[in-house]
Amino acid sequence: MMWILILGELGVFGAFFVGFAVAHALDPTGFEASQARVGRVLGGIATVVLVTSGWSAAVALQRKRAGLDPGPALIGSMVLGLAFLGTKAVDYADKFAHGIDIDTNTFWTLYFLMTGFHAMHVVLGVVIIGIIYFNDSLENIETGTAFWHMVDLIWVLLYPLVYLLRS
């Protein structure tokens, strides 16, 4: 069942990415001006934090397979997931303080929709990891880490597309 969810979510984000590319092609000047205002460094920090959280989830799985306690690695994944959400909160607060919101223009609409939808997946991932912390069967950890790695994958694609690539 988790694989069906993962494939569905990848399809939704794929549609977001296609929509972003089309909107960018229709308004390259507007997108360039808006992309110049994204927080590349903070986004880079968020990327390192989230990928490290995925690594921690993988360590939890390895530990469980080796008959060791996966708990510390699961806690690490949750804490890093929350730290990622903290970077998004700082980022959004900065945008709002500068008068930028979801209605500013098409770039910012897509920015907030894509990053916000991704953040909701991080919240769900933290909840899933919290649940498997208390019921750490091998199957649960495998399922939870598969979801978490999908969340990582989406961000690893979203960050360069939205924050780094220019026309």
mmCIF file of C-alpha atoms in Angstrom:
data_model
loop_
_atom_site.group_PDB
_atom_site.id
_atom_site.type_symbol
_atom_site.label_atom_id
_atom_site.label_comp_id
_atom_site.label_asym_id
_atom_site.label_seq_id
_atom_site.Cartn_x
_atom_site.Cartn_y
_atom_site.Cartn_z
ATOM 1 C CA MET A 1 0.000 0.000 0.000
ATOM 2 C CA MET A 2 2.845 2.402 0.810
ATOM 3 C CA TRP A 3 4.274 1.984 -2.701
ATOM 4 C CA ILE A 4 0.928 2.992 -4.215
ATOM 5 C CA LEU A 5 0.958 6.118 -2.026
ATOM 6 C CA ILE A 6 4.571 6.879 -2.973
ATOM 7 C CA LEU A 7 3.896 6.491 -6.695
ATOM 8 C CA GLY A 8 0.808 8.682 -6.418
ATOM 9 C CA GLU A 9 2.727 11.382 -4.590
ATOM 10 C CA LEU A 10 5.530 11.267 -7.139
ATOM 11 C CA GLY A 11 2.870 11.797 -9.816
ATOM 12 C CA VAL A 12 1.443 14.810 -7.987
ATOM 13 C CA PHE A 13 4.869 16.384 -7.566
ATOM 14 C CA GLY A 14 5.679 15.540 -11.186
ATOM 15 C CA ALA A 15 2.603 17.539 -12.225
ATOM 16 C CA PHE A 16 3.799 20.420 -10.027
ATOM 17 C CA PHE A 17 7.218 20.315 -11.700
ATOM 18 C CA VAL A 18 5.698 20.315 -15.192
ATOM 19 C CA GLY A 19 3.403 23.192 -14.221
ATOM 20 C CA PHE A 20 6.365 25.115 -12.837
ATOM 21 C CA ALA A 21 8.344 24.585 -16.056
ATOM 22 C CA VAL A 22 5.416 25.704 -18.234
ATOM 23 C CA ALA A 23 4.750 28.780 -16.081
ATOM 24 C CA HIS A 24 8.460 29.616 -16.184
ATOM 25 C CA ALA A 25 8.480 29.335 -19.974
ATOM 26 C CA LEU A 26 5.480 31.690 -20.172
ATOM 27 C CA ASP A 27 7.038 34.337 -17.885
ATOM 28 C CA PRO A 28 10.831 33.924 -17.790
ATOM 29 C CA THR A 29 11.471 37.532 -16.727
ATOM 30 C CA GLY A 30 9.011 37.378 -13.830
ATOM 31 C CA PHE A 31 10.391 34.042 -12.698
ATOM 32 C CA GLU A 32 13.977 35.331 -12.843
ATOM 33 C CA ALA A 33 13.100 38.339 -10.698
ATOM 34 C CA SER A 34 11.251 36.191 -8.170
ATOM 35 C CA GLN A 35 13.872 33.444 -8.068
ATOM 36 C CA ALA A 36 16.456 36.085 -7.205
ATOM 37 C CA ARG A 37 14.574 36.535 -3.905
ATOM 38 C CA VAL A 38 14.514 32.903 -2.753
ATOM 39 C CA GLY A 39 16.782 31.955 0.125
ATOM 40 C CA ARG A 40 19.335 29.744 -1.626
ATOM 41 C CA VAL A 41 21.576 29.367 1.409
ATOM 42 C CA LEU A 42 18.705 28.557 3.759
ATOM 43 C CA GLY A 43 17.352 26.170 1.129
ATOM 44 C CA GLY A 44 20.788 24.545 0.933
ATOM 45 C CA ILE A 45 20.891 24.147 4.707
ATOM 46 C CA ALA A 46 17.398 22.637 4.588
ATOM 47 C CA THR A 47 18.615 20.197 1.932
ATOM 48 C CA VAL A 48 21.562 19.041 4.037
ATOM 49 C CA VAL A 49 19.311 18.677 7.085
ATOM 50 C CA LEU A 50 16.681 16.652 5.215
ATOM 51 C CA VAL A 51 19.155 14.381 3.427
ATOM 52 C CA THR A 52 20.912 13.754 6.748
ATOM 53 C CA SER A 53 17.540 12.823 8.219
ATOM 54 C CA GLY A 54 17.097 10.301 5.398
ATOM 55 C CA TRP A 55 20.532 8.892 6.168
ATOM 56 C CA SER A 56 19.522 8.553 9.809
ATOM 57 C CA ALA A 57 16.380 6.652 8.768
ATOM 58 C CA ALA A 58 18.554 4.316 6.679
ATOM 59 C CA VAL A 59 20.806 3.774 9.699
ATOM 60 C CA ALA A 60 17.729 2.858 11.763
ATOM 61 C CA LEU A 61 16.815 0.235 9.199
ATOM 62 C CA GLN A 62 20.363 -1.164 9.147
ATOM 63 C CA ARG A 63 20.430 -1.279 12.934
ATOM 64 C CA LYS A 64 17.119 -3.153 13.062
ATOM 65 C CA ARG A 65 18.352 -5.662 10.477
ATOM 66 C CA ALA A 66 21.490 -6.168 12.580
ATOM 67 C CA GLY A 67 19.421 -6.812 15.704
ATOM 68 C CA LEU A 68 20.362 -3.474 17.259
ATOM 69 C CA ASP A 69 18.114 -0.758 18.694
ATOM 70 C CA PRO A 70 16.964 1.552 15.873
ATOM 71 C CA GLY A 71 15.502 4.058 18.351
ATOM 72 C CA PRO A 72 18.325 6.620 18.462
ATOM 73 C CA ALA A 73 18.501 6.805 14.665
ATOM 74 C CA LEU A 74 14.710 7.154 14.442
ATOM 75 C CA ILE A 75 14.793 9.995 16.960
ATOM 76 C CA GLY A 76 17.572 11.601 14.930
ATOM 77 C CA SER A 77 15.398 11.425 11.816
ATOM 78 C CA MET A 78 12.465 13.037 13.610
ATOM 79 C CA VAL A 79 14.591 15.823 15.109
ATOM 80 C CA LEU A 80 16.177 16.577 11.741
ATOM 81 C CA GLY A 81 12.754 16.498 10.072
ATOM 82 C CA LEU A 82 11.563 19.073 12.603
ATOM 83 C CA ALA A 83 14.704 21.135 11.950
ATOM 84 C CA PHE A 84 13.853 21.096 8.240
ATOM 85 C CA LEU A 85 10.383 22.407 9.091
ATOM 86 C CA GLY A 86 12.073 25.098 11.169
ATOM 87 C CA THR A 87 14.037 26.252 8.126
ATOM 88 C CA LYS A 88 10.800 26.472 6.147
ATOM 89 C CA ALA A 89 9.167 28.484 8.951
ATOM 90 C CA VAL A 90 12.086 30.944 8.911
ATOM 91 C CA ASP A 91 11.923 31.108 5.123
ATOM 92 C CA TYR A 92 8.167 31.740 5.041
ATOM 93 C CA ALA A 93 8.403 34.345 7.818
ATOM 94 C CA ASP A 94 11.056 36.188 5.814
ATOM 95 C CA LYS A 95 8.901 36.149 2.683
ATOM 96 C CA PHE A 96 5.831 37.379 4.561
ATOM 97 C CA ALA A 97 7.881 40.128 6.253
ATOM 98 C CA HIS A 98 8.866 41.356 2.784
ATOM 99 C CA GLY A 99 5.269 41.368 1.550
ATOM 100 C CA ILE A 100 5.620 38.174 -0.475
ATOM 101 C CA ASP A 101 2.798 35.662 -0.250
ATOM 102 C CA ILE A 102 0.963 33.091 -2.338
ATOM 103 C CA ASP A 103 -0.849 35.853 -4.285
ATOM 104 C CA THR A 104 2.235 37.899 -5.230
ATOM 105 C CA ASN A 105 2.667 36.306 -8.675
ATOM 106 C CA THR A 106 2.675 32.920 -10.398
ATOM 107 C CA PHE A 107 6.189 32.050 -9.233
ATOM 108 C CA TRP A 108 5.329 32.646 -5.581
ATOM 109 C CA THR A 109 2.012 30.819 -5.914
ATOM 110 C CA LEU A 110 3.852 27.743 -7.182
ATOM 111 C CA TYR A 111 6.661 28.241 -4.673
ATOM 112 C CA PHE A 112 4.320 28.222 -1.683
ATOM 113 C CA LEU A 113 2.171 25.402 -3.074
ATOM 114 C CA MET A 114 5.121 23.119 -3.847
ATOM 115 C CA THR A 115 7.198 23.819 -0.760
ATOM 116 C CA GLY A 116 4.122 23.857 1.479
ATOM 117 C CA PHE A 117 2.853 20.562 0.080
ATOM 118 C CA HIS A 118 6.320 19.115 0.586
ATOM 119 C CA ALA A 119 6.405 20.438 4.166
ATOM 120 C CA MET A 120 3.099 18.657 4.837
ATOM 121 C CA HIS A 121 4.786 15.446 3.689
ATOM 122 C CA VAL A 122 7.651 16.114 6.097
ATOM 123 C CA VAL A 123 5.116 16.504 8.919
ATOM 124 C CA LEU A 124 3.497 13.207 7.907
ATOM 125 C CA GLY A 125 6.924 11.580 7.708
ATOM 126 C CA VAL A 126 7.824 12.744 11.209
ATOM 127 C CA VAL A 127 4.516 11.311 12.464
ATOM 128 C CA ILE A 128 5.173 8.010 10.666
ATOM 129 C CA ILE A 129 8.660 7.762 12.126
ATOM 130 C CA GLY A 130 7.239 8.566 15.558
ATOM 131 C CA ILE A 131 4.750 5.746 15.190
ATOM 132 C CA ILE A 132 7.394 3.252 14.099
ATOM 133 C CA TYR A 133 9.598 4.352 17.000
ATOM 134 C CA PHE A 134 6.987 2.772 19.291
ATOM 135 C CA ASN A 135 6.380 -0.243 17.039
ATOM 136 C CA ASP A 136 9.768 -0.816 15.457
ATOM 137 C CA SER A 137 9.175 -4.018 13.526
ATOM 138 C CA LEU A 138 11.406 -4.500 10.522
ATOM 139 C CA GLU A 139 8.412 -4.179 8.186
ATOM 140 C CA ASN A 140 7.309 -0.903 9.801
ATOM 141 C CA ILE A 141 10.792 0.586 9.570
ATOM 142 C CA GLU A 142 11.132 -0.490 5.936
ATOM 143 C CA THR A 143 7.762 1.072 5.101
ATOM 144 C CA GLY A 144 8.430 4.283 7.029
ATOM 145 C CA THR A 145 11.890 4.774 5.570
ATOM 146 C CA ALA A 146 10.538 4.200 2.049
ATOM 147 C CA PHE A 147 8.131 7.099 2.611
ATOM 148 C CA TRP A 148 10.871 9.226 4.151
ATOM 149 C CA HIS A 149 13.190 8.616 1.200
ATOM 150 C CA MET A 150 10.397 9.685 -1.169
ATOM 151 C CA VAL A 151 10.162 12.942 0.794
ATOM 152 C CA ASP A 152 13.945 13.345 0.433
ATOM 153 C CA LEU A 153 13.814 12.606 -3.287
ATOM 154 C CA ILE A 154 11.122 15.207 -3.884
ATOM 155 C CA TRP A 155 13.142 17.878 -2.088
ATOM 156 C CA VAL A 156 16.349 16.935 -3.918
ATOM 157 C CA LEU A 157 14.445 17.612 -7.162
ATOM 158 C CA LEU A 158 12.490 20.627 -5.894
ATOM 159 C CA TYR A 159 15.436 22.542 -4.417
ATOM 160 C CA PRO A 160 17.472 22.917 -7.621
ATOM 161 C CA LEU A 161 14.379 23.477 -9.772
ATOM 162 C CA VAL A 162 12.973 26.274 -7.638
ATOM 163 C CA TYR A 163 16.035 27.687 -5.905
ATOM 164 C CA LEU A 164 18.985 27.224 -8.246
ATOM 165 C CA LEU A 165 18.140 26.732 -11.933
ATOM 166 C CA ARG A 166 17.897 29.815 -14.095
ATOM 167 C CA SER A 167 16.834 30.182 -17.712
#
